[in-house]
C-alpha cells in the first residue's frame, strides 16, 4: 500500500511588512496569491498563501507579516528549516537573476547541488530562499507576469538544519514514508515515497556547528507534509504518539486539517490534509482577492478589518 503522505504541502514563515511580502512573492517571484486570510491564532495578523493556480499541495508558501507586533528578528540555526527552495525550469537562472535584481533583490549563485544549479535570493524579511533550476512537469501559474518558459513550478525542497541526522532520518523513514535518495558530505536528501522530484524533497544539513534556532521574523516557522485523508491523519497521529512524539490535537485550518509535532532534530512539522483546499470558500478565478475569515471569526469581521494594515494587492 502506498504511504498516505503524498508530498510537501506548504512552508510557513514569519515575515515583516505585509505589502513588501506581497510585492516580493507576487510581483517578483510571480506566485499567485491564492488566499488572503488571518492568522487563526492572532486574527490581527494576515495569513497570506501563495502557490500555483489553485494552491496545489507542494506549491504553497505562506507568510505571517508581523510588522508592528514587536516580534523579534529570528535566528537561523539548528532545529529549523533554514532554506526554502523553489523550482524553476533549466536554463532560466539568468532570466531570474536579471528579473530579481531589477526588482531590487540581492541574488547570489549557489554551487550546483546534486547536479542542479541554483540562485540564493534574499527576501525582504531576511529569509533564505533559493531558486533551483531543474526538470519539473508541474503546470505553472502564468498570469503573474512571468511566462510559462520561466515561471516557478512550486516548492523544490526544504533544507532543515539538525545536529545529527540519524534520529530524524529514522522518523521520516519509519513513520512519514520517506527514503534517503541522495547524500553528500554534511547533507542527506530525503524524498516522500522515494519520489526524487521537486515538491517531495527534504534535505538535512548536519554538523554545521550552528547555534540553536530562534523563532522570529525572517525565519521559517514550520514545514507541512500533505496527507491523503483525515482518517490517515488520525492514524498517523496515533503512530507518532506511540513513537514518543508530542502531537497536537487535530486543528481545523479551514483549507485543510492539521496536526503539529517536533521531529527529533527540533524542526516543527505539520501534517495537513490535501482536502478541502482553497476553493472551498472562493471560486478558482477569485482566489486571494478578498479577505476570507473562518466562520468563527466572521462575527468580528469589522473589528478585524479595521486593525489589519491596508495593502495593495498586486
Ligand atoms: Zn502550516
Coordinates of C-alpha atoms and ligand atoms in Angstrom, one line a residue:
X1 CA 0.0 0.0 0.0
X2 CA 1.2 3.5 -0.8
X3 CA 2.1 5.7 2.2
X4 CA -0.6 8.3 2.9
X5 CA 1.9 11.1 3.0
X6 CA 1.9 12.3 -0.6
X7 CA 4.3 15.3 -0.9
X8 CA 5.3 18.5 0.7
X9 CA 2.2 20.5 1.4
X10 CA 3.4 24.0 2.4
X11 CA 6.1 26.0 4.1
X12 CA 5.2 28.8 6.5
X13 CA 7.4 31.8 7.5
X14 CA 7.2 34.8 9.8
X15 CA 7.9 38.0 7.8
X16 CA 8.0 41.7 8.4
X17 CA 5.9 44.0 6.3
X18 CA 2.7 42.8 4.5
X19 CA 3.0 45.0 1.4
X20 CA 6.7 44.2 0.9
X21 CA 5.9 40.5 1.2
X22 CA 3.1 40.7 -1.4
X23 CA 5.3 42.7 -3.8
X24 CA 8.1 40.2 -3.5
X25 CA 6.1 37.0 -3.7
X26 CA 3.6 38.1 -6.4
X27 CA 5.4 40.8 -8.4
X28 CA 9.0 39.5 -8.2
X29 CA 8.5 35.7 -7.9
X30 CA 5.3 35.6 -9.9
X31 CA 3.4 33.4 -7.5
X32 CA -0.3 33.5 -7.2
X33 CA -1.9 34.9 -4.0
X34 CA -4.4 32.1 -3.5
X35 CA -5.8 33.1 -0.1
X36 CA -5.9 36.2 2.0
X37 CA -6.9 35.4 5.5
X38 CA -5.8 36.0 9.1
X39 CA -3.5 34.0 11.4
X40 CA -6.0 31.7 13.2
X41 CA -4.0 32.2 16.4
X42 CA -3.9 36.0 16.1
X43 CA -6.6 37.5 13.9
X44 CA -5.0 40.9 13.8
X45 CA -2.2 39.5 11.6
X46 CA -2.7 38.5 8.0
X47 CA -2.0 35.0 6.7
X48 CA -1.1 35.0 3.0
X49 CA -1.0 31.8 1.0
X50 CA 0.9 31.8 -2.3
X51 CA 1.1 29.0 -4.9
X52 CA 0.1 27.8 -8.3
X53 CA -3.4 28.5 -9.8
X54 CA -5.3 26.8 -7.0
X55 CA -2.6 26.3 -4.4
X56 CA -1.9 22.7 -5.1
X57 CA -0.1 21.0 -2.2
X58 CA 3.7 21.1 -2.9
X59 CA 3.4 24.6 -4.4
X60 CA 2.3 26.5 -1.3
X61 CA 4.3 29.2 0.5
X62 CA 2.6 31.0 3.4
X63 CA 3.5 34.0 5.5
X64 CA 2.5 35.8 8.7
X65 CA 3.5 39.5 8.3
X66 CA 4.1 40.5 11.9
X67 CA 5.3 44.1 11.4
X68 CA 4.1 46.3 14.3
X69 CA 3.7 43.4 16.8
X70 CA 7.1 43.6 18.4
X71 CA 8.1 40.2 17.1
X72 CA 11.9 40.0 17.2
X73 CA 14.0 39.0 14.3
X74 CA 14.6 35.3 14.5
X75 CA 17.9 33.4 14.5
X76 CA 18.6 30.8 11.8
X77 CA 20.1 27.6 13.2
X78 CA 19.7 24.1 14.4
X79 CA 16.1 22.7 14.7
X80 CA 14.6 24.8 11.9
X81 CA 14.0 24.9 8.1
X82 CA 16.9 27.2 7.1
X83 CA 16.3 27.4 3.4
X84 CA 13.2 27.1 1.2
X85 CA 13.8 26.3 -2.4
X86 CA 11.5 26.8 -5.4
X87 CA 11.9 25.0 -8.7
X88 CA 12.3 26.9 -12.0
X89 CA 13.0 25.4 -15.4
X90 CA 16.5 24.5 -16.5
X91 CA 18.3 27.4 -18.2
X92 CA 16.2 30.1 -16.6
X93 CA 18.6 31.3 -13.9
X94 CA 19.9 34.2 -16.0
X95 CA 16.3 35.4 -16.5
X96 CA 15.7 35.2 -12.8
X97 CA 18.9 36.9 -11.8
X98 CA 18.1 39.9 -14.1
X99 CA 14.4 40.0 -13.0
X100 CA 15.1 39.9 -9.3
X101 CA 18.0 42.4 -9.5
X102 CA 15.7 44.8 -11.4
X103 CA 13.2 44.3 -8.5
X104 CA 15.9 45.4 -6.1
X105 CA 16.5 41.9 -4.7
X106 CA 20.1 40.7 -4.0
X107 CA 20.9 37.4 -5.8
X108 CA 23.9 35.1 -5.5
X109 CA 25.0 32.0 -7.4
X110 CA 24.9 28.7 -5.4
X111 CA 27.3 25.9 -6.3
X112 CA 25.3 23.1 -8.0
X113 CA 23.9 20.6 -5.5
X114 CA 23.2 17.1 -6.6
X115 CA 23.8 18.4 -10.2
X116 CA 21.3 21.2 -10.1
X117 CA 22.5 24.9 -10.2
X118 CA 20.7 27.4 -8.0
X119 CA 20.4 31.1 -7.0
X120 CA 20.2 32.3 -3.5
X121 CA 17.7 35.1 -3.1
X122 CA 17.4 37.5 -0.2
X123 CA 13.7 38.1 0.5
X124 CA 12.7 41.4 2.1
X125 CA 12.5 39.9 5.6
X126 CA 15.8 38.1 5.5
X127 CA 14.5 34.6 4.7
X128 CA 16.9 32.3 2.8
X129 CA 15.1 31.5 -0.5
X130 CA 16.6 29.6 -3.4
X131 CA 15.6 29.1 -7.0
X132 CA 16.8 25.7 -8.3
X133 CA 17.0 25.0 -12.0
X134 CA 15.6 21.5 -12.6
X135 CA 13.1 19.4 -14.6
X136 CA 9.6 19.8 -13.2
X137 CA 6.5 18.7 -15.1
X138 CA 4.1 20.7 -12.9
X139 CA 2.0 23.4 -14.7
X140 CA 3.0 26.9 -13.5
X141 CA 0.8 29.9 -12.7
X142 CA 1.5 32.2 -15.7
X143 CA -0.8 35.2 -15.1
X144 CA 1.6 36.8 -12.6
X145 CA 3.8 38.4 -15.2
X146 CA 6.2 35.5 -15.7
X147 CA 5.7 33.4 -18.8
X148 CA 5.5 29.6 -18.9
X149 CA 9.1 29.2 -20.1
X150 CA 10.4 30.8 -16.9
X151 CA 7.7 30.5 -14.2
X152 CA 8.2 29.0 -10.8
X153 CA 6.8 25.5 -10.7
X154 CA 6.4 25.1 -7.0
X155 CA 8.4 24.1 -4.0
X156 CA 11.6 22.3 -4.9
X157 CA 12.7 21.3 -1.3
X158 CA 13.3 22.5 2.2
X159 CA 16.7 22.3 3.9
X160 CA 16.4 21.5 7.6
X161 CA 19.4 22.1 9.9
X162 CA 19.9 19.4 12.6
X163 CA 22.8 18.3 14.8
X164 CA 22.8 14.6 13.9
X165 CA 20.7 13.2 11.1
X166 CA 20.1 9.6 12.2
X167 CA 17.1 10.2 14.5
X168 CA 15.4 12.5 12.0
X169 CA 16.1 10.1 9.1
X170 CA 14.6 7.2 11.3
X171 CA 11.4 9.1 12.0
X172 CA 10.9 10.2 8.4
X173 CA 11.6 6.7 7.2
X174 CA 9.6 4.7 9.7
X175 CA 6.5 7.0 10.0
X176 CA 6.4 9.5 7.2
X177 CA 7.1 7.3 4.2
X178 CA 10.3 9.0 3.2
X179 CA 13.5 7.4 1.9
X180 CA 17.1 8.6 1.6
X181 CA 17.6 9.3 -2.1
X182 CA 21.0 11.1 -2.1
X183 CA 23.8 12.0 0.3
X184 CA 26.9 14.2 0.2
X185 CA 29.2 15.5 3.0
X186 CA 27.0 17.1 5.6
X187 CA 23.8 16.7 3.6
X188 CA 21.2 13.9 3.4
X189 CA 18.3 14.1 0.9
X190 CA 15.0 12.5 1.9
X191 CA 12.1 12.2 -0.6
X192 CA 8.5 11.4 0.2
X193 CA 7.6 7.9 -1.1
X194 CA 11.2 7.9 -2.5
X195 CA 10.0 10.2 -5.3
X196 CA 13.2 12.2 -6.0
X197 CA 11.3 15.1 -7.7
X198 CA 10.7 18.7 -6.8
X199 CA 7.9 19.1 -4.2
X200 CA 8.9 15.8 -2.5
X201 CA 12.4 16.6 -1.1
X202 CA 13.6 17.4 2.3
X203 CA 17.3 17.9 2.8
X204 CA 19.0 17.6 6.2
X205 CA 22.1 19.6 6.7
X206 CA 24.1 18.5 9.8
X207 CA 27.4 19.1 11.5
X208 CA 27.3 22.8 10.9
X209 CA 28.1 23.8 14.5
X210 CA 25.3 26.4 14.1
X211 CA 23.6 27.6 17.3
X212 CA 20.0 26.7 18.2
X213 CA 17.5 28.4 16.0
X214 CA 15.2 31.0 17.5
X215 CA 11.8 31.6 16.0
X216 CA 11.0 35.2 14.8
X217 CA 10.8 37.4 11.7
X218 CA 12.9 36.2 8.8
X219 CA 12.7 32.5 9.8
X220 CA 10.6 29.6 8.7
X221 CA 8.0 28.5 11.3
X222 CA 7.3 25.0 10.0
X223 CA 7.1 22.7 7.0
X224 CA 3.9 20.8 6.3
X225 CA 3.5 17.4 4.6
X226 CA 0.3 16.5 2.7
X227 CA -1.6 13.5 3.9
X228 CA -4.3 11.8 1.8
X229 CA -7.2 11.9 4.2
X230 CA -8.4 12.8 7.7
X231 CA -8.5 9.1 8.6
X232 CA -4.9 8.6 7.5
X233 CA -4.0 11.7 9.5
X234 CA -5.6 10.4 12.7
X235 CA -3.9 7.0 12.3
X236 CA -0.6 8.8 11.8
X237 CA -1.2 10.9 14.8
X238 CA -1.6 7.7 17.0
X239 CA 1.6 6.2 15.5
X240 CA 3.5 9.4 16.2
X241 CA 2.4 9.4 19.8
X242 CA 3.3 5.7 20.2
X243 CA 6.8 6.7 18.7
X244 CA 7.2 9.2 21.5
X245 CA 6.3 12.5 19.8
X246 CA 4.2 15.1 21.4
X247 CA 1.5 15.8 18.8
X248 CA -1.2 18.5 18.9
X249 CA -4.9 17.7 18.6
X250 CA -6.3 18.0 15.0
X251 CA -6.8 21.7 14.2
X252 CA -9.3 23.0 11.7
X253 CA -7.4 25.3 9.3
X254 CA -10.5 25.7 7.0
X255 CA -8.5 24.8 3.9
X256 CA -7.0 21.7 5.5
X257 CA -6.9 19.9 8.9
X258 CA -3.6 19.9 10.7
X259 CA -1.5 18.2 13.4
X260 CA 1.9 19.5 14.6
X261 CA 4.9 17.9 16.2
X262 CA 8.6 18.4 16.5
X263 CA 10.8 15.8 14.8
X264 CA 13.9 14.6 16.8
X265 CA 16.1 17.3 15.3
X266 CA 13.8 20.0 16.7
X267 CA 12.1 21.1 13.4
X268 CA 8.4 21.8 13.7
X269 CA 6.5 19.6 11.3
X270 CA 2.8 19.8 10.3
X271 CA 0.8 17.1 8.6
X272 CA -2.0 18.7 6.6
X273 CA -4.8 17.1 4.7
X274 CA -5.0 17.6 1.0
X275 CA -8.7 18.3 1.2
X276 CA -10.7 20.6 1.1
X277 CA -8.2 23.0 -0.4
X278 CA -8.5 26.8 -1.2
X279 CA -11.6 26.6 -3.5
X280 CA -13.8 25.7 -0.5
X281 CA -14.9 29.3 0.0
X282 CA -14.0 31.1 -3.3
X283 CA -14.1 30.2 -7.0
X284 CA -10.8 29.5 -8.6
X285 CA -10.9 32.8 -10.6
X286 CA -11.5 34.8 -7.4
X287 CA -8.8 33.2 -5.2
X288 CA -6.9 35.6 -2.9
X289 CA -8.6 38.9 -3.8
X290 CA -10.9 39.3 -0.7
X291 CA -10.2 38.8 2.9
X292 CA -11.6 35.4 3.9
X293 CA -12.3 34.6 7.5
X294 CA -13.1 31.3 9.2
X295 CA -16.7 31.0 10.2
X296 CA -15.9 31.6 13.9
X297 CA -14.2 34.9 13.1
X298 CA -17.0 36.3 10.8
X299 CA -18.9 38.0 13.6
X300 CA -15.7 40.0 14.3
X301 CA -15.1 41.0 10.6
X302 CA -15.4 44.8 11.0
X303 CA -13.1 44.9 14.0
X304 CA -10.6 42.6 12.3
X305 CA -10.6 44.6 9.1
X306 CA -10.2 47.9 11.0
X307 CA -6.9 46.7 12.6
X308 CA -5.3 45.0 9.6
X309 CA -2.8 47.1 7.7
X310 CA -4.1 48.3 4.3
X311 CA -2.4 46.6 1.4
X312 CA -2.5 47.0 -2.3
X313 CA -3.0 43.6 -4.0
X314 CA -0.5 43.3 -6.9
Ligands
LIG1 ZN1 1.1 25.3 8.2

